[in-house]
Amino acid sequence: MSNHEIDTGKVSLLTVTEANAGQRVDNFLLSVLKGVPKTLVYRIIRKGEVRVNKGRVKADSRLCDGDVVRVPPLRLPEKDEEPPVSAALSNRLDDAIIYEDAGLIAVNKPHGLAVHGGSGVSLGLIEALRQMRPGHSFLELVHRLDRDTSGLILVAKKRSVLTALQKMLANKAGISKRYLALLHGAWPASVTDVKEPLLRVERQSGERMVIVSEEGKASHTRMKLLATGPEHSLIQAEPVTGRTHQIRVHCQYQGHPIVADEKYCDKLQQDIDRRAGYRRLCLHAYQLSFRHPATGDVLNLTARPDSEFIAMLAKAGCSVEL
């Protein structure tokens, strides 16, 4: 199902196939509505204009084989021409590829690079890779990372690989993710599991946040203390569930927000970070382990943090062998 099959000027009824079964509604729409701003996709879901089998759905609702998805007419903004990938970014991304085969690319995404365009970002990782690999007819993100989070992200080169890996993620089995996070304060070594329900909310300002709430969805993060400095801690965080901002909010709720997290640090912590020169979110997707859906091989991928992240660990007294 491709974008040219959909007339965005009128209602479209899309039948979900087995290839898309288990996919989230938002991810499904983003894949079939290429070029449509992400903000518009989420707006039509939030307003109830997207229906599945004639019923309202949420962005994280899962689709089943045979479901009929109603997409409303879309009034699209004038599309700006996608800027070309600079030689510097192309070289940086080439150097960041840590694994590639016929069906998959694993990239150590740089901090500050969005995974896709939209919301004021004209060029993201996936658009850059598509420009760099014009001979590939299929390149799609398997999952996402926040723009300010660095580290491992998977890009599928085949629909079959994308579908299989996304089913693993949806079933919360088969893919293990581990992150490195530098935190404020001394994380207790005894705290190895955080199980707090998470709820996405929107403030009056329009800013979207995630909070711990009994009304939220069950969430579980495994934590392991790696190092403690005078005022900071380095932990390994393994999200068992995959909620938005899960690691960031679980750390903040425990009283130890991630260094330079402008969304979840309070003003005092932000001031401390600025004075110390911590100017980027200290969260890095460090390891991914899974069985390759095409070859059956078990892949254990590791992405070393960049020199800036390593320097921040040293400044905090939390250096470890990586």
PDB file of N, CA and C in Angstrom, residues 39-140:
ATOM      1  N   THR A  39       2.286  15.823  12.692  1.00  0.00           N
ATOM      2  CA  THR A  39       1.338  16.533  13.560  1.00  0.00           C
ATOM      3  C   THR A  39      -0.087  16.404  13.046  1.00  0.00           C
ATOM      4  N   LEU A  40      -0.261  16.413  11.720  1.00  0.00           N
ATOM      5  CA  LEU A  40      -1.594  16.268  11.138  1.00  0.00           C
ATOM      6  C   LEU A  40      -2.132  14.862  11.367  1.00  0.00           C
ATOM      7  N   VAL A  41      -1.272  13.854  11.234  1.00  0.00           N
ATOM      8  CA  VAL A  41      -1.708  12.469  11.463  1.00  0.00           C
ATOM      9  C   VAL A  41      -2.229  12.303  12.889  1.00  0.00           C
ATOM     10  N   TYR A  42      -1.485  12.826  13.858  1.00  0.00           N
ATOM     11  CA  TYR A  42      -1.922  12.682  15.251  1.00  0.00           C
ATOM     12  C   TYR A  42      -3.162  13.535  15.534  1.00  0.00           C
ATOM     13  N   ARG A  43      -3.307  14.650  14.833  1.00  0.00           N
ATOM     14  CA  ARG A  43      -4.477  15.491  15.063  1.00  0.00           C
ATOM     15  C   ARG A  43      -5.759  14.792  14.609  1.00  0.00           C
ATOM     16  N   ILE A  44      -5.735  14.144  13.444  1.00  0.00           N
ATOM     17  CA  ILE A  44      -6.955  13.491  12.960  1.00  0.00           C
ATOM     18  C   ILE A  44      -7.304  12.265  13.800  1.00  0.00           C
ATOM     19  N   ILE A  45      -6.282  11.625  14.385  1.00  0.00           N
ATOM     20  CA  ILE A  45      -6.567  10.511  15.304  1.00  0.00           C
ATOM     21  C   ILE A  45      -7.211  11.057  16.571  1.00  0.00           C
ATOM     22  N   ARG A  46      -6.597  12.116  17.126  1.00  0.00           N
ATOM     23  CA  ARG A  46      -7.079  12.680  18.385  1.00  0.00           C
ATOM     24  C   ARG A  46      -8.508  13.210  18.259  1.00  0.00           C
ATOM     25  N   LYS A  47      -8.853  13.772  17.099  1.00  0.00           N
ATOM     26  CA  LYS A  47     -10.187  14.330  16.901  1.00  0.00           C
ATOM     27  C   LYS A  47     -11.223  13.278  16.533  1.00  0.00           C
ATOM     28  N   GLY A  48     -10.813  12.017  16.433  1.00  0.00           N
ATOM     29  CA  GLY A  48     -11.759  10.947  16.139  1.00  0.00           C
ATOM     30  C   GLY A  48     -12.116  10.831  14.674  1.00  0.00           C
ATOM     31  N   GLU A  49     -11.340  11.467  13.795  1.00  0.00           N
ATOM     32  CA  GLU A  49     -11.640  11.423  12.367  1.00  0.00           C
ATOM     33  C   GLU A  49     -11.125  10.142  11.719  1.00  0.00           C
ATOM     34  N   VAL A  50     -10.190   9.459  12.383  1.00  0.00           N
ATOM     35  CA  VAL A  50      -9.732   8.149  11.917  1.00  0.00           C
ATOM     36  C   VAL A  50     -10.578   7.091  12.624  1.00  0.00           C
ATOM     37  N   ARG A  51     -11.181   6.212  11.847  1.00  0.00           N
ATOM     38  CA  ARG A  51     -12.023   5.160  12.420  1.00  0.00           C
ATOM     39  C   ARG A  51     -11.504   3.798  11.977  1.00  0.00           C
ATOM     40  N   VAL A  52     -11.611   2.824  12.872  1.00  0.00           N
ATOM     41  CA  VAL A  52     -11.301   1.436  12.530  1.00  0.00           C
ATOM     42  C   VAL A  52     -12.565   0.627  12.753  1.00  0.00           C
ATOM     43  N   ASN A  53     -13.049   0.023  11.675  1.00  0.00           N
ATOM     44  CA  ASN A  53     -14.319  -0.709  11.722  1.00  0.00           C
ATOM     45  C   ASN A  53     -15.425   0.184  12.279  1.00  0.00           C
ATOM     46  N   LYS A  54     -15.396   1.464  11.861  1.00  0.00           N
ATOM     47  CA  LYS A  54     -16.396   2.492  12.191  1.00  0.00           C
ATOM     48  C   LYS A  54     -16.320   2.986  13.635  1.00  0.00           C
ATOM     49  N   GLY A  55     -15.316   2.562  14.394  1.00  0.00           N
ATOM     50  CA  GLY A  55     -15.165   3.013  15.769  1.00  0.00           C
ATOM     51  C   GLY A  55     -13.950   3.895  15.955  1.00  0.00           C
ATOM     52  N   ARG A  56     -14.020   4.808  16.932  1.00  0.00           N
ATOM     53  CA  ARG A  56     -12.878   5.666  17.246  1.00  0.00           C
ATOM     54  C   ARG A  56     -11.747   4.826  17.817  1.00  0.00           C
ATOM     55  N   VAL A  57     -10.522   5.277  17.604  1.00  0.00           N
ATOM     56  CA  VAL A  57      -9.345   4.561  18.084  1.00  0.00           C
ATOM     57  C   VAL A  57      -8.336   5.561  18.631  1.00  0.00           C
ATOM     58  N   LYS A  58      -7.375   5.035  19.362  1.00  0.00           N
ATOM     59  CA  LYS A  58      -6.257   5.833  19.845  1.00  0.00           C
ATOM     60  C   LYS A  58      -5.031   5.567  18.979  1.00  0.00           C
ATOM     61  N   ALA A  59      -4.040   6.431  19.127  1.00  0.00           N
ATOM     62  CA  ALA A  59      -2.834   6.301  18.302  1.00  0.00           C
ATOM     63  C   ALA A  59      -2.135   4.969  18.509  1.00  0.00           C
ATOM     64  N   ASP A  60      -2.194   4.438  19.737  1.00  0.00           N
ATOM     65  CA  ASP A  60      -1.461   3.203  20.028  1.00  0.00           C
ATOM     66  C   ASP A  60      -2.338   1.958  19.934  1.00  0.00           C
ATOM     67  N   SER A  61      -3.558   2.095  19.405  1.00  0.00           N
ATOM     68  CA  SER A  61      -4.403   0.921  19.180  1.00  0.00           C
ATOM     69  C   SER A  61      -3.745   0.015  18.146  1.00  0.00           C
ATOM     70  N   ARG A  62      -3.898  -1.287  18.322  1.00  0.00           N
ATOM     71  CA  ARG A  62      -3.282  -2.253  17.405  1.00  0.00           C
ATOM     72  C   ARG A  62      -4.291  -2.711  16.356  1.00  0.00           C
ATOM     73  N   LEU A  63      -3.826  -2.851  15.126  1.00  0.00           N
ATOM     74  CA  LEU A  63      -4.674  -3.261  14.021  1.00  0.00           C
ATOM     75  C   LEU A  63      -4.647  -4.771  13.833  1.00  0.00           C
ATOM     76  N   CYS A  64      -5.736  -5.314  13.305  1.00  0.00           N
ATOM     77  CA  CYS A  64      -5.851  -6.736  13.021  1.00  0.00           C
ATOM     78  C   CYS A  64      -6.055  -6.945  11.525  1.00  0.00           C
ATOM     79  N   ASP A  65      -5.677  -8.116  11.070  1.00  0.00           N
ATOM     80  CA  ASP A  65      -5.868  -8.467   9.668  1.00  0.00           C
ATOM     81  C   ASP A  65      -7.348  -8.335   9.316  1.00  0.00           C
ATOM     82  N   GLY A  66      -7.651  -7.588   8.251  1.00  0.00           N
ATOM     83  CA  GLY A  66      -9.025  -7.418   7.821  1.00  0.00           C
ATOM     84  C   GLY A  66      -9.705  -6.170   8.343  1.00  0.00           C
ATOM     85  N   ASP A  67      -9.100  -5.481   9.311  1.00  0.00           N
ATOM     86  CA  ASP A  67      -9.674  -4.227   9.806  1.00  0.00           C
ATOM     87  C   ASP A  67      -9.789  -3.222   8.652  1.00  0.00           C
ATOM     88  N   VAL A  68     -10.830  -2.401   8.714  1.00  0.00           N
ATOM     89  CA  VAL A  68     -11.007  -1.340   7.717  1.00  0.00           C
ATOM     90  C   VAL A  68     -10.743  -0.001   8.396  1.00  0.00           C
ATOM     91  N   VAL A  69      -9.748   0.718   7.903  1.00  0.00           N
ATOM     92  CA  VAL A  69      -9.346   1.995   8.472  1.00  0.00           C
ATOM     93  C   VAL A  69      -9.889   3.119   7.599  1.00  0.00           C
ATOM     94  N   ARG A  70     -10.670   4.000   8.218  1.00  0.00           N
ATOM     95  CA  ARG A  70     -11.189   5.174   7.513  1.00  0.00           C
ATOM     96  C   ARG A  70     -10.243   6.343   7.728  1.00  0.00           C
ATOM     97  N   VAL A  71      -9.760   6.918   6.633  1.00  0.00           N
ATOM     98  CA  VAL A  71      -8.893   8.090   6.682  1.00  0.00           C
ATOM     99  C   VAL A  71      -9.684   9.264   6.104  1.00  0.00           C
ATOM    100  N   PRO A  72      -9.821  10.361   6.847  1.00  0.00           N
ATOM    101  CA  PRO A  72     -10.622  11.491   6.360  1.00  0.00           C
ATOM    102  C   PRO A  72      -9.895  12.248   5.263  1.00  0.00           C
ATOM    103  N   PRO A  73     -10.615  13.128   4.559  1.00  0.00           N
ATOM    104  CA  PRO A  73      -9.919  14.020   3.615  1.00  0.00           C
ATOM    105  C   PRO A  73      -8.897  14.866   4.372  1.00  0.00           C
ATOM    106  N   LEU A  74      -7.765  15.106   3.755  1.00  0.00           N
ATOM    107  CA  LEU A  74      -6.679  15.836   4.415  1.00  0.00           C
ATOM    108  C   LEU A  74      -6.365  17.099   3.638  1.00  0.00           C
ATOM    109  N   ARG A  75      -6.351  18.209   4.358  1.00  0.00           N
ATOM    110  CA  ARG A  75      -5.937  19.473   3.754  1.00  0.00           C
ATOM    111  C   ARG A  75      -4.458  19.650   4.044  1.00  0.00           C
ATOM    112  N   LEU A  76      -3.644  19.439   3.039  1.00  0.00           N
ATOM    113  CA  LEU A  76      -2.197  19.423   3.242  1.00  0.00           C
ATOM    114  C   LEU A  76      -1.601  20.801   3.015  1.00  0.00           C
ATOM    115  N   PRO A  77      -0.595  21.151   3.835  1.00  0.00           N
ATOM    116  CA  PRO A  77       0.117  22.406   3.593  1.00  0.00           C
ATOM    117  C   PRO A  77       0.966  22.303   2.337  1.00  0.00           C
ATOM    118  N   GLU A  78       1.320  23.441   1.782  1.00  0.00           N
ATOM    119  CA  GLU A  78       2.218  23.429   0.632  1.00  0.00           C
ATOM    120  C   GLU A  78       3.510  22.740   1.027  1.00  0.00           C
ATOM    121  N   LYS A  79       3.896  21.773   0.235  1.00  0.00           N
ATOM    122  CA  LYS A  79       5.061  20.973   0.586  1.00  0.00           C
ATOM    123  C   LYS A  79       6.348  21.662   0.136  1.00  0.00           C
ATOM    124  N   ASP A  80       7.232  21.865   1.089  1.00  0.00           N
ATOM    125  CA  ASP A  80       8.541  22.408   0.749  1.00  0.00           C
ATOM    126  C   ASP A  80       9.402  21.297   0.162  1.00  0.00           C
ATOM    127  N   GLU A  81      10.264  21.654  -0.721  1.00  0.00           N
ATOM    128  CA  GLU A  81      11.161  20.666  -1.301  1.00  0.00           C
ATOM    129  C   GLU A  81      12.134  20.172  -0.238  1.00  0.00           C
ATOM    130  N   GLU A  82      12.296  18.865  -0.178  1.00  0.00           N
ATOM    131  CA  GLU A  82      13.183  18.274   0.825  1.00  0.00           C
ATOM    132  C   GLU A  82      14.623  18.695   0.539  1.00  0.00           C
ATOM    133  N   PRO A  83      15.319  19.230   1.531  1.00  0.00           N
ATOM    134  CA  PRO A  83      16.693  19.676   1.283  1.00  0.00           C
ATOM    135  C   PRO A  83      17.607  18.482   1.020  1.00  0.00           C
ATOM    136  N   PRO A  84      18.619  18.670   0.224  1.00  0.00           N
ATOM    137  CA  PRO A  84      19.548  17.571  -0.045  1.00  0.00           C
ATOM    138  C   PRO A  84      20.396  17.262   1.183  1.00  0.00           C
ATOM    139  N   VAL A  85      20.805  16.015   1.302  1.00  0.00           N
ATOM    140  CA  VAL A  85      21.683  15.611   2.399  1.00  0.00           C
ATOM    141  C   VAL A  85      23.064  16.211   2.170  1.00  0.00           C
ATOM    142  N   SER A  86      23.579  16.895   3.169  1.00  0.00           N
ATOM    143  CA  SER A  86      24.915  17.481   3.039  1.00  0.00           C
ATOM    144  C   SER A  86      25.960  16.381   3.036  1.00  0.00           C
ATOM    145  N   ALA A  87      27.121  16.703   2.492  1.00  0.00           N
ATOM    146  CA  ALA A  87      28.216  15.729   2.475  1.00  0.00           C
ATOM    147  C   ALA A  87      28.625  15.369   3.898  1.00  0.00           C
ATOM    148  N   ALA A  88      28.590  16.364   4.803  1.00  0.00           N
ATOM    149  CA  ALA A  88      28.981  16.107   6.196  1.00  0.00           C
ATOM    150  C   ALA A  88      28.026  15.117   6.857  1.00  0.00           C
ATOM    151  N   LEU A  89      26.703  15.311   6.660  1.00  0.00           N
ATOM    152  CA  LEU A  89      25.736  14.392   7.266  1.00  0.00           C
ATOM    153  C   LEU A  89      25.822  13.016   6.630  1.00  0.00           C
ATOM    154  N   SER A  90      26.005  12.976   5.322  1.00  0.00           N
ATOM    155  CA  SER A  90      26.132  11.694   4.630  1.00  0.00           C
ATOM    156  C   SER A  90      27.320  10.899   5.166  1.00  0.00           C
ATOM    157  N   ASN A  91      28.453  11.572   5.324  1.00  0.00           N
ATOM    158  CA  ASN A  91      29.641  10.892   5.847  1.00  0.00           C
ATOM    159  C   ASN A  91      29.432  10.457   7.295  1.00  0.00           C
ATOM    160  N   ARG A  92      28.742  11.315   8.063  1.00  0.00           N
ATOM    161  CA  ARG A  92      28.498  10.991   9.469  1.00  0.00           C
ATOM    162  C   ARG A  92      27.616   9.756   9.603  1.00  0.00           C
ATOM    163  N   LEU A  93      26.582   9.675   8.752  1.00  0.00           N
ATOM    164  CA  LEU A  93      25.678   8.529   8.820  1.00  0.00           C
ATOM    165  C   LEU A  93      26.345   7.266   8.285  1.00  0.00           C
ATOM    166  N   ASP A  94      27.154   7.408   7.254  1.00  0.00           N
ATOM    167  CA  ASP A  94      27.910   6.241   6.764  1.00  0.00           C
ATOM    168  C   ASP A  94      28.776   5.659   7.881  1.00  0.00           C
ATOM    169  N   ASP A  95      29.430   6.536   8.625  1.00  0.00           N
ATOM    170  CA  ASP A  95      30.285   6.091   9.730  1.00  0.00           C
ATOM    171  C   ASP A  95      29.468   5.520  10.884  1.00  0.00           C
ATOM    172  N   ALA A  96      28.183   5.931  10.984  1.00  0.00           N
ATOM    173  CA  ALA A  96      27.342   5.505  12.102  1.00  0.00           C
ATOM    174  C   ALA A  96      26.682   4.148  11.875  1.00  0.00           C
ATOM    175  N   ILE A  97      26.768   3.604  10.667  1.00  0.00           N
ATOM    176  CA  ILE A  97      26.173   2.291  10.398  1.00  0.00           C
ATOM    177  C   ILE A  97      27.055   1.218  11.026  1.00  0.00           C
ATOM    178  N   ILE A  98      26.481   0.490  11.985  1.00  0.00           N
ATOM    179  CA  ILE A  98      27.289  -0.523  12.679  1.00  0.00           C
ATOM    180  C   ILE A  98      26.972  -1.942  12.225  1.00  0.00           C
ATOM    181  N   TYR A  99      25.888  -2.085  11.480  1.00  0.00           N
ATOM    182  CA  TYR A  99      25.544  -3.415  10.953  1.00  0.00           C
ATOM    183  C   TYR A  99      24.645  -3.229   9.748  1.00  0.00           C
ATOM    184  N   GLU A 100      24.859  -4.052   8.712  1.00  0.00           N
ATOM    185  CA  GLU A 100      23.976  -4.030   7.554  1.00  0.00           C
ATOM    186  C   GLU A 100      24.000  -5.375   6.862  1.00  0.00           C
ATOM    187  N   ASP A 101      22.813  -5.821   6.432  1.00  0.00           N
ATOM    188  CA  ASP A 101      22.716  -6.998   5.584  1.00  0.00           C
ATOM    189  C   ASP A 101      21.622  -6.748   4.559  1.00  0.00           C
ATOM    190  N   ALA A 102      21.149  -7.789   3.900  1.00  0.00           N
ATOM    191  CA  ALA A 102      20.187  -7.614   2.821  1.00  0.00           C
ATOM    192  C   ALA A 102      18.838  -7.091   3.290  1.00  0.00           C
ATOM    193  N   GLY A 103      18.531  -7.250   4.574  1.00  0.00           N
ATOM    194  CA  GLY A 103      17.213  -6.852   5.046  1.00  0.00           C
ATOM    195  C   GLY A 103      17.193  -5.790   6.116  1.00  0.00           C
ATOM    196  N   LEU A 104      18.363  -5.378   6.616  1.00  0.00           N
ATOM    197  CA  LEU A 104      18.376  -4.562   7.829  1.00  0.00           C
ATOM    198  C   LEU A 104      19.599  -3.654   7.885  1.00  0.00           C
ATOM    199  N   ILE A 105      19.402  -2.456   8.432  1.00  0.00           N
ATOM    200  CA  ILE A 105      20.501  -1.547   8.745  1.00  0.00           C
ATOM    201  C   ILE A 105      20.370  -1.158  10.216  1.00  0.00           C
ATOM    202  N   ALA A 106      21.472  -1.183  10.954  1.00  0.00           N
ATOM    203  CA  ALA A 106      21.501  -0.695  12.330  1.00  0.00           C
ATOM    204  C   ALA A 106      22.402   0.532  12.372  1.00  0.00           C
ATOM    205  N   VAL A 107      21.852   1.647  12.874  1.00  0.00           N
ATOM    206  CA  VAL A 107      22.555   2.926  12.873  1.00  0.00           C
ATOM    207  C   VAL A 107      22.728   3.420  14.305  1.00  0.00           C
ATOM    208  N   ASN A 108      23.914   3.936  14.604  1.00  0.00           N
ATOM    209  CA  ASN A 108      24.171   4.604  15.878  1.00  0.00           C
ATOM    210  C   ASN A 108      23.795   6.074  15.677  1.00  0.00           C
ATOM    211  N   LYS A 109      22.510   6.382  15.871  1.00  0.00           N
ATOM    212  CA  LYS A 109      21.974   7.712  15.549  1.00  0.00           C
ATOM    213  C   LYS A 109      22.652   8.797  16.386  1.00  0.00           C
ATOM    214  N   PRO A 110      23.104   9.854  15.730  1.00  0.00           N
ATOM    215  CA  PRO A 110      23.703  10.960  16.491  1.00  0.00           C
ATOM    216  C   PRO A 110      22.656  11.705  17.320  1.00  0.00           C
ATOM    217  N   HIS A 111      23.093  12.236  18.444  1.00  0.00           N
ATOM    218  CA  HIS A 111      22.249  13.132  19.237  1.00  0.00           C
ATOM    219  C   HIS A 111      21.849  14.344  18.401  1.00  0.00           C
ATOM    220  N   GLY A 112      20.587  14.761  18.529  1.00  0.00           N
ATOM    221  CA  GLY A 112      20.123  15.962  17.848  1.00  0.00           C
ATOM    222  C   GLY A 112      19.533  15.727  16.478  1.00  0.00           C
ATOM    223  N   LEU A 113      19.648  14.512  15.945  1.00  0.00           N
ATOM    224  CA  LEU A 113      19.085  14.194  14.639  1.00  0.00           C
ATOM    225  C   LEU A 113      17.742  13.501  14.831  1.00  0.00           C
ATOM    226  N   ALA A 114      16.665  14.089  14.289  1.00  0.00           N
ATOM    227  CA  ALA A 114      15.355  13.458  14.362  1.00  0.00           C
ATOM    228  C   ALA A 114      15.351  12.199  13.498  1.00  0.00           C
ATOM    229  N   VAL A 115      14.514  11.223  13.867  1.00  0.00           N
ATOM    230  CA  VAL A 115      14.482   9.988  13.075  1.00  0.00           C
ATOM    231  C   VAL A 115      13.721  10.195  11.774  1.00  0.00           C
ATOM    232  N   HIS A 116      12.794  11.169  11.741  1.00  0.00           N
ATOM    233  CA  HIS A 116      12.098  11.487  10.500  1.00  0.00           C
ATOM    234  C   HIS A 116      11.696  12.954  10.498  1.00  0.00           C
ATOM    235  N   GLY A 117      11.399  13.478   9.323  1.00  0.00           N
ATOM    236  CA  GLY A 117      11.005  14.864   9.190  1.00  0.00           C
ATOM    237  C   GLY A 117       9.610  15.108   9.727  1.00  0.00           C
ATOM    238  N   GLY A 118       9.252  16.391   9.863  1.00  0.00           N
ATOM    239  CA  GLY A 118       7.954  16.788  10.404  1.00  0.00           C
ATOM    240  C   GLY A 118       8.139  17.628  11.637  1.00  0.00           C
ATOM    241  N   SER A 119       7.080  18.330  12.035  1.00  0.00           N
ATOM    242  CA  SER A 119       7.112  19.189  13.225  1.00  0.00           C
ATOM    243  C   SER A 119       8.298  20.150  13.180  1.00  0.00           C
ATOM    244  N   GLY A 120       8.487  20.782  12.031  1.00  0.00           N
ATOM    245  CA  GLY A 120       9.554  21.765  11.897  1.00  0.00           C
ATOM    246  C   GLY A 120      10.887  21.179  11.483  1.00  0.00           C
ATOM    247  N   VAL A 121      10.969  19.853  11.357  1.00  0.00           N
ATOM    248  CA  VAL A 121      12.205  19.197  10.922  1.00  0.00           C
ATOM    249  C   VAL A 121      12.042  18.802   9.462  1.00  0.00           C
ATOM    250  N   SER A 122      12.857  19.356   8.596  1.00  0.00           N
ATOM    251  CA  SER A 122      12.696  19.092   7.165  1.00  0.00           C
ATOM    252  C   SER A 122      13.367  17.800   6.736  1.00  0.00           C
ATOM    253  N   LEU A 123      14.377  17.386   7.465  1.00  0.00           N
ATOM    254  CA  LEU A 123      15.142  16.208   7.049  1.00  0.00           C
ATOM    255  C   LEU A 123      15.542  15.405   8.280  1.00  0.00           C
ATOM    256  N   GLY A 124      15.090  14.169   8.351  1.00  0.00           N
ATOM    257  CA  GLY A 124      15.450  13.291   9.454  1.00  0.00           C
ATOM    258  C   GLY A 124      16.318  12.146   8.974  1.00  0.00           C
ATOM    259  N   LEU A 125      16.596  11.224   9.885  1.00  0.00           N
ATOM    260  CA  LEU A 125      17.449  10.082   9.575  1.00  0.00           C
ATOM    261  C   LEU A 125      16.923   9.283   8.389  1.00  0.00           C
ATOM    262  N   ILE A 126      15.626   8.953   8.398  1.00  0.00           N
ATOM    263  CA  ILE A 126      15.112   8.073   7.347  1.00  0.00           C
ATOM    264  C   ILE A 126      15.122   8.766   5.994  1.00  0.00           C
ATOM    265  N   GLU A 127      14.794  10.066   5.955  1.00  0.00           N
ATOM    266  CA  GLU A 127      14.848  10.791   4.679  1.00  0.00           C
ATOM    267  C   GLU A 127      16.277  10.879   4.155  1.00  0.00           C
ATOM    268  N   ALA A 128      17.219  11.081   5.077  1.00  0.00           N
ATOM    269  CA  ALA A 128      18.630  11.151   4.674  1.00  0.00           C
ATOM    270  C   ALA A 128      19.094   9.812   4.102  1.00  0.00           C
ATOM    271  N   LEU A 129      18.727   8.719   4.757  1.00  0.00           N
ATOM    272  CA  LEU A 129      19.139   7.392   4.269  1.00  0.00           C
ATOM    273  C   LEU A 129      18.522   7.096   2.901  1.00  0.00           C
ATOM    274  N   ARG A 130      17.275   7.517   2.699  1.00  0.00           N
ATOM    275  CA  ARG A 130      16.635   7.281   1.396  1.00  0.00           C
ATOM    276  C   ARG A 130      17.349   8.045   0.289  1.00  0.00           C
ATOM    277  N   GLN A 131      17.799   9.267   0.602  1.00  0.00           N
ATOM    278  CA  GLN A 131      18.567  10.013  -0.391  1.00  0.00           C
ATOM    279  C   GLN A 131      19.924   9.357  -0.648  1.00  0.00           C
ATOM    280  N   MET A 132      20.524   8.841   0.419  1.00  0.00           N
ATOM    281  CA  MET A 132      21.845   8.220   0.300  1.00  0.00           C
ATOM    282  C   MET A 132      21.788   6.869  -0.404  1.00  0.00           C
ATOM    283  N   ARG A 133      20.619   6.222  -0.373  1.00  0.00           N
ATOM    284  CA  ARG A 133      20.460   4.902  -0.988  1.00  0.00           C
ATOM    285  C   ARG A 133      19.328   4.952  -2.031  1.00  0.00           C
ATOM    286  N   PRO A 134      19.486   5.708  -3.093  1.00  0.00           N
ATOM    287  CA  PRO A 134      18.398   5.845  -4.070  1.00  0.00           C
ATOM    288  C   PRO A 134      18.027   4.540  -4.752  1.00  0.00           C
ATOM    289  N   GLY A 135      18.906   3.562  -4.719  1.00  0.00           N
ATOM    290  CA  GLY A 135      18.609   2.282  -5.340  1.00  0.00           C
ATOM    291  C   GLY A 135      17.716   1.380  -4.507  1.00  0.00           C
ATOM    292  N   HIS A 136      17.460   1.752  -3.250  1.00  0.00           N
ATOM    293  CA  HIS A 136      16.607   0.944  -2.386  1.00  0.00           C
ATOM    294  C   HIS A 136      15.161   1.439  -2.494  1.00  0.00           C
ATOM    295  N   SER A 137      14.276   0.550  -2.900  1.00  0.00           N
ATOM    296  CA  SER A 137      12.872   0.933  -3.044  1.00  0.00           C
ATOM    297  C   SER A 137      12.141   0.913  -1.713  1.00  0.00           C
ATOM    298  N   PHE A 138      12.736   0.275  -0.701  1.00  0.00           N
ATOM    299  CA  PHE A 138      12.067   0.163   0.599  1.00  0.00           C
ATOM    300  C   PHE A 138      13.069   0.421   1.716  1.00  0.00           C
ATOM    301  N   LEU A 139      12.840   1.480   2.470  1.00  0.00           N
ATOM    302  CA  LEU A 139      13.602   1.775   3.684  1.00  0.00           C
ATOM    303  C   LEU A 139      12.621   2.355   4.688  1.00  0.00           C
ATOM    304  N   GLU A 140      12.413   1.668   5.811  1.00  0.00           N
ATOM    305  CA  GLU A 140      11.449   2.114   6.811  1.00  0.00           C
ATOM    306  C   GLU A 140      12.017   1.945   8.216  1.00  0.00           C
TER     307      GLU A 140
END
